[in-house]
Structures are given as C-alpha cells and as structure tokens.
Short mmCIF file of C-alpha atoms in Angstrom, two decimals:
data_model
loop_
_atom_site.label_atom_id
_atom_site.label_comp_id
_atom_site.label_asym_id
_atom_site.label_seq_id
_atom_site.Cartn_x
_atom_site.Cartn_y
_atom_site.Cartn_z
CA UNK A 1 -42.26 -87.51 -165.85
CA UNK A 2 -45.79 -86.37 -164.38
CA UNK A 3 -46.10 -82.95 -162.26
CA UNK A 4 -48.18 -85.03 -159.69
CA UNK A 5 -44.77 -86.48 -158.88
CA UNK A 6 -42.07 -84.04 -159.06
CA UNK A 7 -42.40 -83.38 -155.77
CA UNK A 8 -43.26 -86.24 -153.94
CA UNK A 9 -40.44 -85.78 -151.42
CA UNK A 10 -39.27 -89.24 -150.76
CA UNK A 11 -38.30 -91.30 -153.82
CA UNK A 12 -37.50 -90.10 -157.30
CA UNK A 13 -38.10 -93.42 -158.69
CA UNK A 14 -41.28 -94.31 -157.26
CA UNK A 15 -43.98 -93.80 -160.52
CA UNK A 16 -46.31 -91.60 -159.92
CA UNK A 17 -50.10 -92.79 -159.89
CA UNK A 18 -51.40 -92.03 -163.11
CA UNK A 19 -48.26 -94.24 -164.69
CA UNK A 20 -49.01 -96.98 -162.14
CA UNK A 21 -52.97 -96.73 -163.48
CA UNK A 22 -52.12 -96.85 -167.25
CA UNK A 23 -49.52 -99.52 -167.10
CA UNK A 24 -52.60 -101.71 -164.83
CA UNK A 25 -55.17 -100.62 -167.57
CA UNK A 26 -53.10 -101.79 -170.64
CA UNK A 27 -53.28 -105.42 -171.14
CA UNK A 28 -57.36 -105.32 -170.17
CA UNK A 29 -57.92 -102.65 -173.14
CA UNK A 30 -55.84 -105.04 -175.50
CA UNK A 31 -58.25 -107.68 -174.65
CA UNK A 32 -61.35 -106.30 -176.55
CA UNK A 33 -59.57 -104.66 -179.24
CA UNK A 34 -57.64 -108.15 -180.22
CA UNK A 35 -61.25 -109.60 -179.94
CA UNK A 36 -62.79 -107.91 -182.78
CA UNK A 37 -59.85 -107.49 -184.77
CA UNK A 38 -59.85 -111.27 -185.20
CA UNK A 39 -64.30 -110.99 -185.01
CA UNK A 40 -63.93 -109.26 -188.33
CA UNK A 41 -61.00 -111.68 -189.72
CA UNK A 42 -63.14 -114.36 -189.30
CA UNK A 43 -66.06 -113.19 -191.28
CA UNK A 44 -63.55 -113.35 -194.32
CA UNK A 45 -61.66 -116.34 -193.36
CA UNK A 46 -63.61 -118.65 -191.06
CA UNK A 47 -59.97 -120.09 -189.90
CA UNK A 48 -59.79 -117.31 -187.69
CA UNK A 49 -63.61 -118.56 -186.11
CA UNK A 50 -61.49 -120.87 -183.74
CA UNK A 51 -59.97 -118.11 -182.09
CA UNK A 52 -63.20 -116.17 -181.47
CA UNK A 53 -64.67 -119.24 -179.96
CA UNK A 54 -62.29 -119.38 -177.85
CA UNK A 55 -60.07 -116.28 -177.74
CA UNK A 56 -60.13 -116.27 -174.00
CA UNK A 57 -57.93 -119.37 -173.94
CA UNK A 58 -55.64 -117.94 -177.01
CA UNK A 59 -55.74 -114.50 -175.46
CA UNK A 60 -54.17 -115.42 -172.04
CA UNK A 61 -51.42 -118.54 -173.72
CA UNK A 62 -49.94 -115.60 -175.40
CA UNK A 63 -50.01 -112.95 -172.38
CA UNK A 64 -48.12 -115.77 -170.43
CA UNK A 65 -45.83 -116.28 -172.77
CA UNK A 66 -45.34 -112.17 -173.37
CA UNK A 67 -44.94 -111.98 -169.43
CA UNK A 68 -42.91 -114.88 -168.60
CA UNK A 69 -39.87 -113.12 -171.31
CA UNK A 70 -40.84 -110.16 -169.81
CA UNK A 71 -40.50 -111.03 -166.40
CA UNK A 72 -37.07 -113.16 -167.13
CA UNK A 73 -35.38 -110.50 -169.35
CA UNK A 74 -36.83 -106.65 -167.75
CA UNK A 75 -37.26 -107.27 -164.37
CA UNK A 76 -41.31 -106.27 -164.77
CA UNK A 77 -44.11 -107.54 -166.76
CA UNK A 78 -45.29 -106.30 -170.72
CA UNK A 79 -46.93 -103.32 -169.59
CA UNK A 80 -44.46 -102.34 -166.55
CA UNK A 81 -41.43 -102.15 -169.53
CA UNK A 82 -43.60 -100.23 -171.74
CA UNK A 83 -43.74 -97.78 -169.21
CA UNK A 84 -40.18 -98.23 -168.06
CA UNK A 85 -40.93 -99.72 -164.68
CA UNK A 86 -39.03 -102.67 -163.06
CA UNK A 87 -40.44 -105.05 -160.19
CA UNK A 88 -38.14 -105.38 -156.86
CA UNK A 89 -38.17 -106.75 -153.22
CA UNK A 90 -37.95 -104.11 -150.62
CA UNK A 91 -34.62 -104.49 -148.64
CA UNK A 92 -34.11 -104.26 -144.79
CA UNK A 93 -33.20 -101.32 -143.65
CA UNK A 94 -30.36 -102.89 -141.39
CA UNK A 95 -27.18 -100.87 -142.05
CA UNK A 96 -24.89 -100.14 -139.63
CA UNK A 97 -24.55 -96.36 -140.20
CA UNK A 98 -22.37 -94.51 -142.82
CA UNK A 99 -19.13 -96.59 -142.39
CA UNK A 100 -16.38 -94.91 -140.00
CA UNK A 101 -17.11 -92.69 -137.18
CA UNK A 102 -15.08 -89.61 -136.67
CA UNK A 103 -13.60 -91.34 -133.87
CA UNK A 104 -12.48 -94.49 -135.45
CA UNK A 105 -11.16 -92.31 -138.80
CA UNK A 106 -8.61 -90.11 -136.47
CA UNK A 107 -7.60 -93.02 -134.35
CA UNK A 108 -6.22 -94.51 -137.75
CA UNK A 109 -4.77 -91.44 -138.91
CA UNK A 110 -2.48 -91.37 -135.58
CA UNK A 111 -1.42 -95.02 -135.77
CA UNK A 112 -0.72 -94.98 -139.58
CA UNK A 113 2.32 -93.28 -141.02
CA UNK A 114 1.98 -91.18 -143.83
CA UNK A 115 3.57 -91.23 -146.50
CA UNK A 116 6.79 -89.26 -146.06
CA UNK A 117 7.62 -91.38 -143.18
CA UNK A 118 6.64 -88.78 -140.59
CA UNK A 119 4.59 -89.93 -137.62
CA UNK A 120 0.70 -88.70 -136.90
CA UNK A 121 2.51 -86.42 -133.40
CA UNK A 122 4.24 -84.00 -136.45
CA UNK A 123 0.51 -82.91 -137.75
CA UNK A 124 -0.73 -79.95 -136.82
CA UNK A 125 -4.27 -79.95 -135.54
CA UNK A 126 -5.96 -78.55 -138.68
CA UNK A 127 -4.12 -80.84 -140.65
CA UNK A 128 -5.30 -83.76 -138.72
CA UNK A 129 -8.68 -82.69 -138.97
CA UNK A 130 -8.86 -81.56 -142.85
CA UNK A 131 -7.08 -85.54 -143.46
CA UNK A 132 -10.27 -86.66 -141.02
CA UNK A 133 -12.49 -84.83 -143.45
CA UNK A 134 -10.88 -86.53 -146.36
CA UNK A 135 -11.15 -89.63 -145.11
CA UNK A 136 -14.60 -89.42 -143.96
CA UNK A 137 -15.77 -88.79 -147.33
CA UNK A 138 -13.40 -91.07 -149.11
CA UNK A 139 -15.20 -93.63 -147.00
CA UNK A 140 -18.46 -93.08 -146.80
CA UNK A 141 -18.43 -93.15 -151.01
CA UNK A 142 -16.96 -96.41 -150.81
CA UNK A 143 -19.42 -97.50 -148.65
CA UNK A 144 -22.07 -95.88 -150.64
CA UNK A 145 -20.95 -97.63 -153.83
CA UNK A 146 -20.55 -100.93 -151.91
CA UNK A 147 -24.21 -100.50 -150.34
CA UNK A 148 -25.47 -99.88 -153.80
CA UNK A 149 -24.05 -102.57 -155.21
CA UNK A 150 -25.60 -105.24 -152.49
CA UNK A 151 -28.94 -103.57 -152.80
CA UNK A 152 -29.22 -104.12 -156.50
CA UNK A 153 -28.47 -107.53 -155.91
CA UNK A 154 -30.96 -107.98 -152.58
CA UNK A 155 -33.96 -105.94 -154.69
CA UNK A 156 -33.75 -108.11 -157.55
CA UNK A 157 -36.69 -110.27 -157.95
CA UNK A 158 -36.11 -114.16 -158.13
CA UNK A 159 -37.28 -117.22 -160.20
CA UNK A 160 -39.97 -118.06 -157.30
CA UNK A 161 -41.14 -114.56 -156.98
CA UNK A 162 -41.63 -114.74 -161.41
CA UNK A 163 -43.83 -117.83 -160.68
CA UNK A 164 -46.03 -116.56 -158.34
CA UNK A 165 -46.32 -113.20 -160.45
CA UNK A 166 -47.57 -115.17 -163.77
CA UNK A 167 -50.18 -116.85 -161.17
CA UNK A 168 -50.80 -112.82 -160.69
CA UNK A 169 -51.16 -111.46 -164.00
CA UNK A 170 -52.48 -114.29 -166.16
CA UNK A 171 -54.35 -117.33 -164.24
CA UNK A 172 -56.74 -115.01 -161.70
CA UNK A 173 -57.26 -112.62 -164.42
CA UNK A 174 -58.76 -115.48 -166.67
CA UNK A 175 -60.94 -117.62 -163.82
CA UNK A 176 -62.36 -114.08 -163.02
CA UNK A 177 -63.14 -113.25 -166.62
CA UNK A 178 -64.69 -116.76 -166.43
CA UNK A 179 -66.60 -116.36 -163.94
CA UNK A 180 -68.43 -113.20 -164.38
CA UNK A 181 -69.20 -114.57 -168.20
CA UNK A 182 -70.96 -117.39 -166.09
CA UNK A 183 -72.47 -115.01 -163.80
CA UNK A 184 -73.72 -112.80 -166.20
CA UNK A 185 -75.21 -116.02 -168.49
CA UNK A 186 -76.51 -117.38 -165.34
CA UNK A 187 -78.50 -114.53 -164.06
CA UNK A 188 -79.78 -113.44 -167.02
CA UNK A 189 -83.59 -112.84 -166.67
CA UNK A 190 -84.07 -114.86 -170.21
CA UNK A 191 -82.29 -117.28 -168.71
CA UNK A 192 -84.05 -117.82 -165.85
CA UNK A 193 -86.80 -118.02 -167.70
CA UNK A 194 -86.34 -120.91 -170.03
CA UNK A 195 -86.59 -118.31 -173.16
CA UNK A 196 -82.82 -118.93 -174.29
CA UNK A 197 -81.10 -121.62 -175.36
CA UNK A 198 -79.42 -124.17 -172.17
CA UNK A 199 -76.49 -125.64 -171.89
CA UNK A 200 -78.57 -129.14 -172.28
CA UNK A 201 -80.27 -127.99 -175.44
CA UNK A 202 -76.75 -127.24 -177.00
CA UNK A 203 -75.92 -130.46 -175.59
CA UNK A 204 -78.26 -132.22 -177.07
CA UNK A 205 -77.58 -130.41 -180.63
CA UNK A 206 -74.81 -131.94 -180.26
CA UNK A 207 -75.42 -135.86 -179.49
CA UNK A 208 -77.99 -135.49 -182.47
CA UNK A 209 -75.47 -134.12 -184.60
CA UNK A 210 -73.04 -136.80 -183.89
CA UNK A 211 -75.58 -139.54 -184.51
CA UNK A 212 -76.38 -138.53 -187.98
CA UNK A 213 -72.65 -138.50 -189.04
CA UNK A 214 -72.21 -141.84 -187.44
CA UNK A 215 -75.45 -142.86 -189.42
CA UNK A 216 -74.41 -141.21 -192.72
CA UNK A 217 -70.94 -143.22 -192.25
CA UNK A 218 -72.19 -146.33 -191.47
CA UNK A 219 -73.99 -146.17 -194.28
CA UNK A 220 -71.25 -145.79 -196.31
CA UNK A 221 -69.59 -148.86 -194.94
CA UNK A 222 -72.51 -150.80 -195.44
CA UNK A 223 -72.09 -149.77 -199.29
CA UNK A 224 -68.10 -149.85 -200.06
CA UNK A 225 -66.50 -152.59 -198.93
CA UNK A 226 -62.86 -151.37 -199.47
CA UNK A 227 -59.96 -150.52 -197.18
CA UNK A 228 -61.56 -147.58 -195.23
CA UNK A 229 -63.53 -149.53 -193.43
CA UNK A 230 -61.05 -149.15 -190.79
CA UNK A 231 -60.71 -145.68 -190.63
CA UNK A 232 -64.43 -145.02 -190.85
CA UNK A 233 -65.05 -147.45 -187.96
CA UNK A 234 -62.35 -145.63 -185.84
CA UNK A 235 -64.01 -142.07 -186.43
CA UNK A 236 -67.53 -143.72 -185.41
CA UNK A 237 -65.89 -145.38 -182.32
CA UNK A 238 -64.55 -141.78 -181.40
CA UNK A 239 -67.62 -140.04 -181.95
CA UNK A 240 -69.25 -142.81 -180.08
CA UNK A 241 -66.80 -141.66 -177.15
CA UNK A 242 -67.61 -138.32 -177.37
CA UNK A 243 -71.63 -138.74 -177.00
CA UNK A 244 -71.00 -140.75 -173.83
CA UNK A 245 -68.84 -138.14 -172.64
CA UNK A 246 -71.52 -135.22 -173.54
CA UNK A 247 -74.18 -137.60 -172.12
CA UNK A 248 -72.44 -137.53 -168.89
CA UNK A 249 -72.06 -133.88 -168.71
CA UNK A 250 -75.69 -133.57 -169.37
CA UNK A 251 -76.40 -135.52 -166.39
CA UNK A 252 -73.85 -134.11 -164.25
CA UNK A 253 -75.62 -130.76 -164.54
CA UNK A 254 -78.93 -131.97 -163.90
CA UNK A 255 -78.12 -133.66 -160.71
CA UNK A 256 -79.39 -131.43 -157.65
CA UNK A 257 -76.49 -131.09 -156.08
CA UNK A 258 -74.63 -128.92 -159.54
CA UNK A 259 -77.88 -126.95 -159.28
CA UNK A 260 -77.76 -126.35 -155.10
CA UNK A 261 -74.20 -125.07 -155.86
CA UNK A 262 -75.36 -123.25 -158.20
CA UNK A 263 -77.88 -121.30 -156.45
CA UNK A 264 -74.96 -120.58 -153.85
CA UNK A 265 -72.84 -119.57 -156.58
CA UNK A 266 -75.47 -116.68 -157.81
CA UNK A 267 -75.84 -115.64 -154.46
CA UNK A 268 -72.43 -115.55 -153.36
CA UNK A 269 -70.29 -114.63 -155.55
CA UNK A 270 -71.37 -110.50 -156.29
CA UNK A 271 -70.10 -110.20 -152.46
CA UNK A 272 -67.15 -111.81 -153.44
CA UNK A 273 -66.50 -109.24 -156.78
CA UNK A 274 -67.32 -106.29 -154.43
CA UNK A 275 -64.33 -107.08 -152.19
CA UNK A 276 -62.20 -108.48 -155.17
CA UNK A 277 -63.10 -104.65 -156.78
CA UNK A 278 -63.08 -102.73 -153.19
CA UNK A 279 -59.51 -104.22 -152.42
CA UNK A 280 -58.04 -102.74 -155.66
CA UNK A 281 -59.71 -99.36 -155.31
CA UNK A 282 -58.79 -99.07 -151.65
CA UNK A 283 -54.86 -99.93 -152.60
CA UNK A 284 -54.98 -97.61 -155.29
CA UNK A 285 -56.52 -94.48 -152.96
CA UNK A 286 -53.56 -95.43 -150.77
CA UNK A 287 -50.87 -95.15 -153.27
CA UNK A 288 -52.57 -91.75 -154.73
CA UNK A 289 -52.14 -90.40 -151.51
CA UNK A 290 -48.67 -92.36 -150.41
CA UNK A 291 -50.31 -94.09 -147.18
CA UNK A 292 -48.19 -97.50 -149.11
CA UNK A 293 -46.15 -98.02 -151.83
CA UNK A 294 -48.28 -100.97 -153.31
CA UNK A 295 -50.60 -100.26 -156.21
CA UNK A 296 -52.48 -103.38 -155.52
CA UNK A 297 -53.10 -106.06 -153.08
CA UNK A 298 -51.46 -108.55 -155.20
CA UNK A 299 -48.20 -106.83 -155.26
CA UNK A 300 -48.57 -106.41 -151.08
CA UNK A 301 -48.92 -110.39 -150.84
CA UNK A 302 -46.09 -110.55 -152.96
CA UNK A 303 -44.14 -108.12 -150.86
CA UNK A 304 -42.72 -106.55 -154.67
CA UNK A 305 -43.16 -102.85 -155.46
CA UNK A 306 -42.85 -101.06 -158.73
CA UNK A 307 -39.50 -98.24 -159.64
CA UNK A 308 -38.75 -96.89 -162.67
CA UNK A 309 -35.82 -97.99 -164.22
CA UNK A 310 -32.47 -95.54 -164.61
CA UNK A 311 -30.21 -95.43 -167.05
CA UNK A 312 -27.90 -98.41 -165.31
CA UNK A 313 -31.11 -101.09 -165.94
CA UNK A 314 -32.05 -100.39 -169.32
CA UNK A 315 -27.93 -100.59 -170.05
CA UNK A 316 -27.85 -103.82 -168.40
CA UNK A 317 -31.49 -105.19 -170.23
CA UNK A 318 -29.22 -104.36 -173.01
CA UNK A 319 -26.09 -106.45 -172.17
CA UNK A 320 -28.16 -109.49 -171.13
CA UNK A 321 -30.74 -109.14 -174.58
CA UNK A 322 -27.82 -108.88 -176.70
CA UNK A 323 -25.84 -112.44 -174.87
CA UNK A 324 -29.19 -114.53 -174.73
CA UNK A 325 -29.40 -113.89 -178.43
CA UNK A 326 -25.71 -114.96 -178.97
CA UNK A 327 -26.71 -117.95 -176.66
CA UNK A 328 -29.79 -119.01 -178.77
CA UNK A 329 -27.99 -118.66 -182.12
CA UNK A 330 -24.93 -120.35 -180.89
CA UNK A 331 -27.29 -123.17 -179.92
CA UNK A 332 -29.43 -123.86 -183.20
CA UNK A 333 -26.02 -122.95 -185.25
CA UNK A 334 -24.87 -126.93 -185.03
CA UNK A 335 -28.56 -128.28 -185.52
CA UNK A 336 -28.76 -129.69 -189.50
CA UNK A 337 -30.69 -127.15 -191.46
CA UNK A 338 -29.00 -123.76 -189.33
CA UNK A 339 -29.57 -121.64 -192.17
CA UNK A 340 -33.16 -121.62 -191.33
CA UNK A 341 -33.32 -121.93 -188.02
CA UNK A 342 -30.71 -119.47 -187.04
CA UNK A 343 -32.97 -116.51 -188.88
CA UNK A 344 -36.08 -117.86 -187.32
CA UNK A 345 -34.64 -117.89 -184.17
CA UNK A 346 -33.30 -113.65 -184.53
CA UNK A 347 -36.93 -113.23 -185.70
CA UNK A 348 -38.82 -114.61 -182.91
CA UNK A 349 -36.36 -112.91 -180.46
CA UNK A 350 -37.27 -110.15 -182.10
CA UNK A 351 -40.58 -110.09 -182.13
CA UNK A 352 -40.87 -110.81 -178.29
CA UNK A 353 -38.40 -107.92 -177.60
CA UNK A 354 -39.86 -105.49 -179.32
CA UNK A 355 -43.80 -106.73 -178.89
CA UNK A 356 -44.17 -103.78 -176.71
CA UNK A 357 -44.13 -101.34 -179.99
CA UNK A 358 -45.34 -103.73 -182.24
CA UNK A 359 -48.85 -104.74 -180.84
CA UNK A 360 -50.29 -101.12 -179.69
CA UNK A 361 -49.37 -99.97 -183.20
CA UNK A 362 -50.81 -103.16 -184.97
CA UNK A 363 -53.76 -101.91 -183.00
CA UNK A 364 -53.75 -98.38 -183.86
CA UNK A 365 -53.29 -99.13 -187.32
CA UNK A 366 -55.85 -101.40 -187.76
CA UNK A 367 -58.39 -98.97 -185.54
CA UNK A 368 -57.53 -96.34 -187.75
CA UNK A 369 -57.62 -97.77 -191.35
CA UNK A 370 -61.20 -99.69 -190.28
CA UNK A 371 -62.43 -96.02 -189.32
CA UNK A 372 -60.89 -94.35 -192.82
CA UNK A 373 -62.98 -97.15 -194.53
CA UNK A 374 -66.37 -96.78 -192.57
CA UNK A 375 -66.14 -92.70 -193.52
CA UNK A 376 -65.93 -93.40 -197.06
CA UNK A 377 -68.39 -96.51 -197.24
CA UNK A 378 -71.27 -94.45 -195.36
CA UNK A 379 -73.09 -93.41 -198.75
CA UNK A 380 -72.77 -96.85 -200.51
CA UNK A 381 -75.86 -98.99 -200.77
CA UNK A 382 -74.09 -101.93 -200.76
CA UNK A 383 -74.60 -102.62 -197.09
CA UNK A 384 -76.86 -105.82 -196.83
CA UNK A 385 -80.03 -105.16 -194.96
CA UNK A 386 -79.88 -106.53 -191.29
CA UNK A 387 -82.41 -109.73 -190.24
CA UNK A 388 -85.21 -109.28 -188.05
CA UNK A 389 -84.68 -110.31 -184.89
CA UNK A 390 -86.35 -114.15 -184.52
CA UNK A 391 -89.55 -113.82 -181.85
CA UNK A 392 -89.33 -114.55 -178.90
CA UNK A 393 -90.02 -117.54 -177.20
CA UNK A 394 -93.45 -119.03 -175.20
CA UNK A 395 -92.85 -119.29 -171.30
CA UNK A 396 -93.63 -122.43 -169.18
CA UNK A 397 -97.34 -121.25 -168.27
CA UNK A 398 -97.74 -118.65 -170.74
CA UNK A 399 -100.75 -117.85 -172.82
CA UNK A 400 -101.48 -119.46 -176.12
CA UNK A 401 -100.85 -118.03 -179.22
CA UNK A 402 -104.40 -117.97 -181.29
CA UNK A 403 -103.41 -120.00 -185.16
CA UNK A 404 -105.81 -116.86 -186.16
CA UNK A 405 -103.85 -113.74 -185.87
CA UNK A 406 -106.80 -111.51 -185.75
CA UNK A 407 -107.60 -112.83 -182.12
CA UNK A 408 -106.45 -111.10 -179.30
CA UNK A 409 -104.46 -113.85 -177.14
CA UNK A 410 -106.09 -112.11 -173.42
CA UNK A 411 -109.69 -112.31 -174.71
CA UNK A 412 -109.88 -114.96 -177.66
CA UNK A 413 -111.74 -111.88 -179.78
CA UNK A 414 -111.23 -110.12 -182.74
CA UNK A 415 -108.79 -107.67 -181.19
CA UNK A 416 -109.79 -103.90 -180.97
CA UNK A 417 -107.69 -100.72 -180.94
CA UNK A 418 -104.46 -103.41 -181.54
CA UNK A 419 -101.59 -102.71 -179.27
CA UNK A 420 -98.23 -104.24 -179.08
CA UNK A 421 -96.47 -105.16 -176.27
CA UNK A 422 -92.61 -105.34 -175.50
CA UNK A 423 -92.57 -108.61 -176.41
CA UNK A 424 -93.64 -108.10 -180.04
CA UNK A 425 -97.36 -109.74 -179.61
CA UNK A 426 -100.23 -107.67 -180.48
CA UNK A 427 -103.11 -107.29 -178.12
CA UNK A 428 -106.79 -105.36 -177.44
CA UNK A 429 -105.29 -102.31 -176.25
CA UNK A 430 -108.06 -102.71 -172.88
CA UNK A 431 -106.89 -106.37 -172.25
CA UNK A 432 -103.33 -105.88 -172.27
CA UNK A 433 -103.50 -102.39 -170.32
CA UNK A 434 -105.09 -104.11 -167.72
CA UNK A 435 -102.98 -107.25 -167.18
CA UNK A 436 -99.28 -105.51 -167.63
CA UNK A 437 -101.03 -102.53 -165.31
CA UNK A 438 -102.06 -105.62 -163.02
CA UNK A 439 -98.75 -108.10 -163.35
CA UNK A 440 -95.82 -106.07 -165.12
CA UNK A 441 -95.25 -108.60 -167.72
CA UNK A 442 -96.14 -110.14 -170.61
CA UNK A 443 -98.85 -112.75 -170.73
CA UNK A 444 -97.24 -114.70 -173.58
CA UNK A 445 -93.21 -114.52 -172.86
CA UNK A 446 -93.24 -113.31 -169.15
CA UNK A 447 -90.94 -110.93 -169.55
CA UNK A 448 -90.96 -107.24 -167.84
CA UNK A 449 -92.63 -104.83 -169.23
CA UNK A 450 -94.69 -101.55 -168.28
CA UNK A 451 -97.66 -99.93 -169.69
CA UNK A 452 -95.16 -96.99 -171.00
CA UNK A 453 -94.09 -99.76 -173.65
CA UNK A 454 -97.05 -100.44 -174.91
CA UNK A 455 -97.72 -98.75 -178.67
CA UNK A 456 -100.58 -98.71 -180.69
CA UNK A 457 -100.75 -100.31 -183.90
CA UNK A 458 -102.48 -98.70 -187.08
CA UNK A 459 -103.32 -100.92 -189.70
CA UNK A 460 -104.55 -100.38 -192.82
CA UNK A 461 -108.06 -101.14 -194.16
#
C-alpha cells in the first residue's frame, strides 16, 4: 500500500508507519473542524450556541458512541476501519512444530495397509518415500489450516480488552484536552495579573443575575394572585438552590488549600505533558524503525497491535453487519408502531456503518463550499466593520489615569512629543522611554512591553 513497506521483510500485514500516523491523526483534526462548523451555525441559529459552549462534552459522547460500534462490529476503532486496520492480541508462539515428523509419517505408512490390500513390505523404496512426501504435505496443510483457524480465534480482541480501549481513545483524550485548556487559562500572563475576567467574577455575574429574576418574579406574585403562584415559587426555590450551590463553589476556590494545589498544579504538570508527549514520540521512532510493533504506549499496556485486514475480515464484517441488522429489525418488528421504527432503526444502522464516508465528506463539503463563498464575497461591502478592541484594564498598583487626557499619566503634565505604549495609553515620549527602558512594562496595565513598541503619535493642531 506504501513503498516504505513493501519490503519490510517480516509481516505483510503489519501497516506501515505513515498509515499508523494518519489513522492516530484523524479523529484530533475532526475535532477543530466540527468546532467551527457548528461556531458558524450558531451565529444563524443560536440553538446550535449549546454545543459550542460545550462541544468538548458533545464532541467526545459521540466519538464513544462511533468507537464503541466500531470496536464491537470491525475489530478496530473509527479511524483504524477507515484505514482498513483491525486490533488483535499477539498469540504465543507455543506450537509444537509442523505436525508429523518424517519419522512418525513412514512408521504409519508401514503399519497401515493401502488400499489394494497389499502390505507396506511390497513398496519399493521410492515409493515409500514419494507416499512420505505426500503425506508430509497433506499434513502439514491440515495443520496449517487448523493453526490458522485457532489463531484467528486466540488474536481476536475481547469485550474487556473493548472497555479498556474506549478508556484509551475517548476518556484520557478529553481530561488531557481539559487540562491543558486549564493550564493555558491559568498561566496566562493577563491572568495572573488580575486584567481578565475570574472564575469568581463570572461567578458572581451569575448570583446577581439570579437575584434579579427571583426579584422580577416575586414581584409578579406579589401582583397576580392566580394559580401560578406555585410554579413561580418552585422556579425561585430552584434558583435559590442554585446560588447556594455557586456560593459554595466560590468559596471552595478561595480557600488556600484549592489555591496551594493550584500552584503545584502550574508547576507540575508541563513535566508531566513532556513525558505524556515524549512517550508517544519515542513509540512512534520505534515502530518507524521496527525496534516494536506498538505505535503507542497505550496499545503496549494493552498488549493489542494493529494488522490490516484481508479479504477473509472484511467478508466476515460483512456477514455479522448484515445479521445484527436482521437482529435489530426482527426486534422492533413486534413493537406497536413498526412501520416507523423498523425504517428508523435501518437508518441509524446506517448511518453508524457508513459514518466513516459520511463525516470526512460532510467536512470537505462544507470546507469547500465556505471557501467558494469567501472568493466571491471578497469585493462586497457588505461586511460589517469589526469593534475596537475594549481597553485594557488598570493593575493592582498601577498608575492613575489623569480625568484630563492631555496629562501625561508618568509626569501629571501636559504631555510632550505623545507616545503610545503597548498598552494603548499615551505618554511624554521622555517619561515613558525611561520607565519601560527602566522596568519593561507598562506603568498603567503592567503588562510587557519594550521600548521597540513604543510609537509616536501625531496629532493634529
């Protein structure tokens, strides 16, 4: 299939690295690509802004659903079938030689009879060795078939080893996504700072939020006095619920031991990416250059390697796609209503069976027919003109901003030769030259800067 493994002089079905490397790369390039397809749904239908808030959670409950009727039905996961792979156990390489020896094969030539009723002593010598022969290889295909036969049944992966690969390719994948968006929030410079929004602020959006709905509703009850009393009081009593619940989280997170942990966590856990990373990369040098037949370390704890599948395995996929299909309709035929479940049922089947086509093409179609678009739509003025970015924020400890903005916020003076920082403030070009010279930063917002940033302003008289 590749010419980096036509000759790899052991195994014909072992897949060759660059397969193994686009089959690990699919699902992680779907991820983004779903992401904004539904990112520029929702800006037409804000249904779709529940799955952008959290498409992380929708993302993965379908991937374990793709991979658990992948793993059941093909013997791999969604991206091993598209690239006609299968999973397997490595047998034990405990056979007890070809079958017969030479010895044993002519020792039951001479005590059998053959079929004309002669004995074995009215052979000749050749004859007796050209029956051997015969025999030998009569055997040893028997054996070969035989052999076959157990191995397929040994290789084949079980229900316990499907478990543990779903904990593989779906729940590690999303607590490390997790985690580096945490990081990455975490150790943001802004946020260490103070200069963007906390998780306390958004909490406390919140609570405030809540309390002027139960306010505005209360109100309302206080005015009509009809039956929906009740169900206004039981929406206030939940919302009551959920402010104690947020009120606890806020305090949760404020306690010093959260933030101790925290501090550990920042400091820790790029050592523990590095390995995560280093482990995969090291694996995947190995395989390039055949030192192991596992692509990753996952697949070594699982003791599973990858094959391609032959023409026997996709013949069988077929057999047992075709009866679980029989089996499903057979099931809903009896339930009341069968004439629309029994077509819903074919549909869904379907879809998951053939989800492998359908979703990179979905993609590729939607890629391509948003890039036709954006070609013709360059020249129209209809595009609405972007909003300035909002300023930025005072630090803890930073300078005042002067009410008149003729003042230079370093020297409290009319400014001279005005200059703007990175930040967006405007200073005497001397005063702020010498302090981001002096303290790499700005005096207002704290954040880094260097003198190359600094611009000169020219206004007009």
């Amino acid at each position: 299939m590749f010419m980096f493994n036509f000759d790899n002089g052991h195994d014909p079905n072992r897949p060759s690295f660059f397969e193994m490397l686009n089959q690990h790369q699919m699902m992680p390039s779907f991820k983004p690509a779903l992401k904004y397809i539904f990112t520029v749904l929702s800006q037409r239908n804000p249904k779709f802004r529940y799955i952008v808030n959290y498409y992380d959670e929708c993302f993965y409950s379908l991937l374990l659903l793709l991979e658990y009727h992948y793993l059941k039905y093909y013997e791999g996961s969604f991206s091993e079938n598209f690239y006609n792979l299968k999973r397997i156990k490595p047998k034990n390489n405990n056979a007890n030689g070809d079958g017969d020896t030479l010895f044993s094969l002519l020792k039951r030539l001479v005590v059998t009879p053959s079929n004309a009723g002669q004995g074995p002593e009215n052979y000749t010598k050749s004859q007796i060795l050209k029956k051997s022969f015969a025999m030998i290889r009569r055997n040893r295909a028997a054996a070969a078939s035989s052999q076959q036969a157990k191995d397929d049944l040994n290789t084949m992966i079980q229900d316990s080893d499907r478990k543990e690969s779903l904990i593989y390719l779906v729940l590690i994948p999303y607590f490390k996504g997790k985690l580096d968006e945490y990081y990455k929030r975490e150790s943001d410079p802004l946020t260490e700072l103070g200069l963007m929004s906390s998780d306390n602020d958004n909490i406390n959006e919140q609570i405030q939020q809540l309390e002027q709905q139960i306010q505005q509703q209360q109100s309302i009850i206080n005015g009509n006095n009809n039956n929906n009393n009740n169900t206004n009081n039981s929406s206030n009593s939940n919302k009551k619920l959920k402010i104690k619940l947020l009120i606890l989280i806020r305090f949760l997170k404020g306690s010093k031991t959260l933030k101790r942990l925290k501090k550990i966590f920042l400091k820790v856990y790029p050592f523990i990416s590095a390995i995560y990373e280093a482990l995969f990369f090291i694996y995947q040098l190995l395989y390039l250059y055949e030192y192991t037949n596992y692509y990753t370390p996952f697949f070594h704890f699982q003791n599973i390697q990858l094959k391609r599948l032959n023409h026997k395995d996709i013949e069988s996929h077929r057999v047992v796609i075709s009866n679980r299909r029989r089996d499903r309709i057979n099931f809903v035929r009896d339930w009341p209503g069968a004439s629309f479940f029994v077509p819903l049922v074919s549909i869904l089947d379907s879809i998951l069976d053939y989800s492998k086509y359908i979703l990179p093409l979905s993609v590729f179609i939607f890629k391509s027919l948003e890039w036709w678009y954006s070609e013709n739509r360059i020249s129209a003025p209809t595009l609405p003109i972007p909003t300035p970015p909002t300023p930025s924020k005072r630090a803890p400890g930073g300078l005042e901003i002067p009410r008149d903005k003729k003042l230079c916020p370093l020297c409290v003076k009319e400014r001279t030769n005005p200059t703007i920082c990175g930040s967006g403030f405007v200073f005497c070009y001397p005063c702020i030259f010498g302090y981001v010279n002096e303290h790499s930063k700005c005096p207002i917002t704290f954040l880094p800067t260097n003198t190359e940033q600094l611009r000169k302003i020219y206004e007009t008289v």
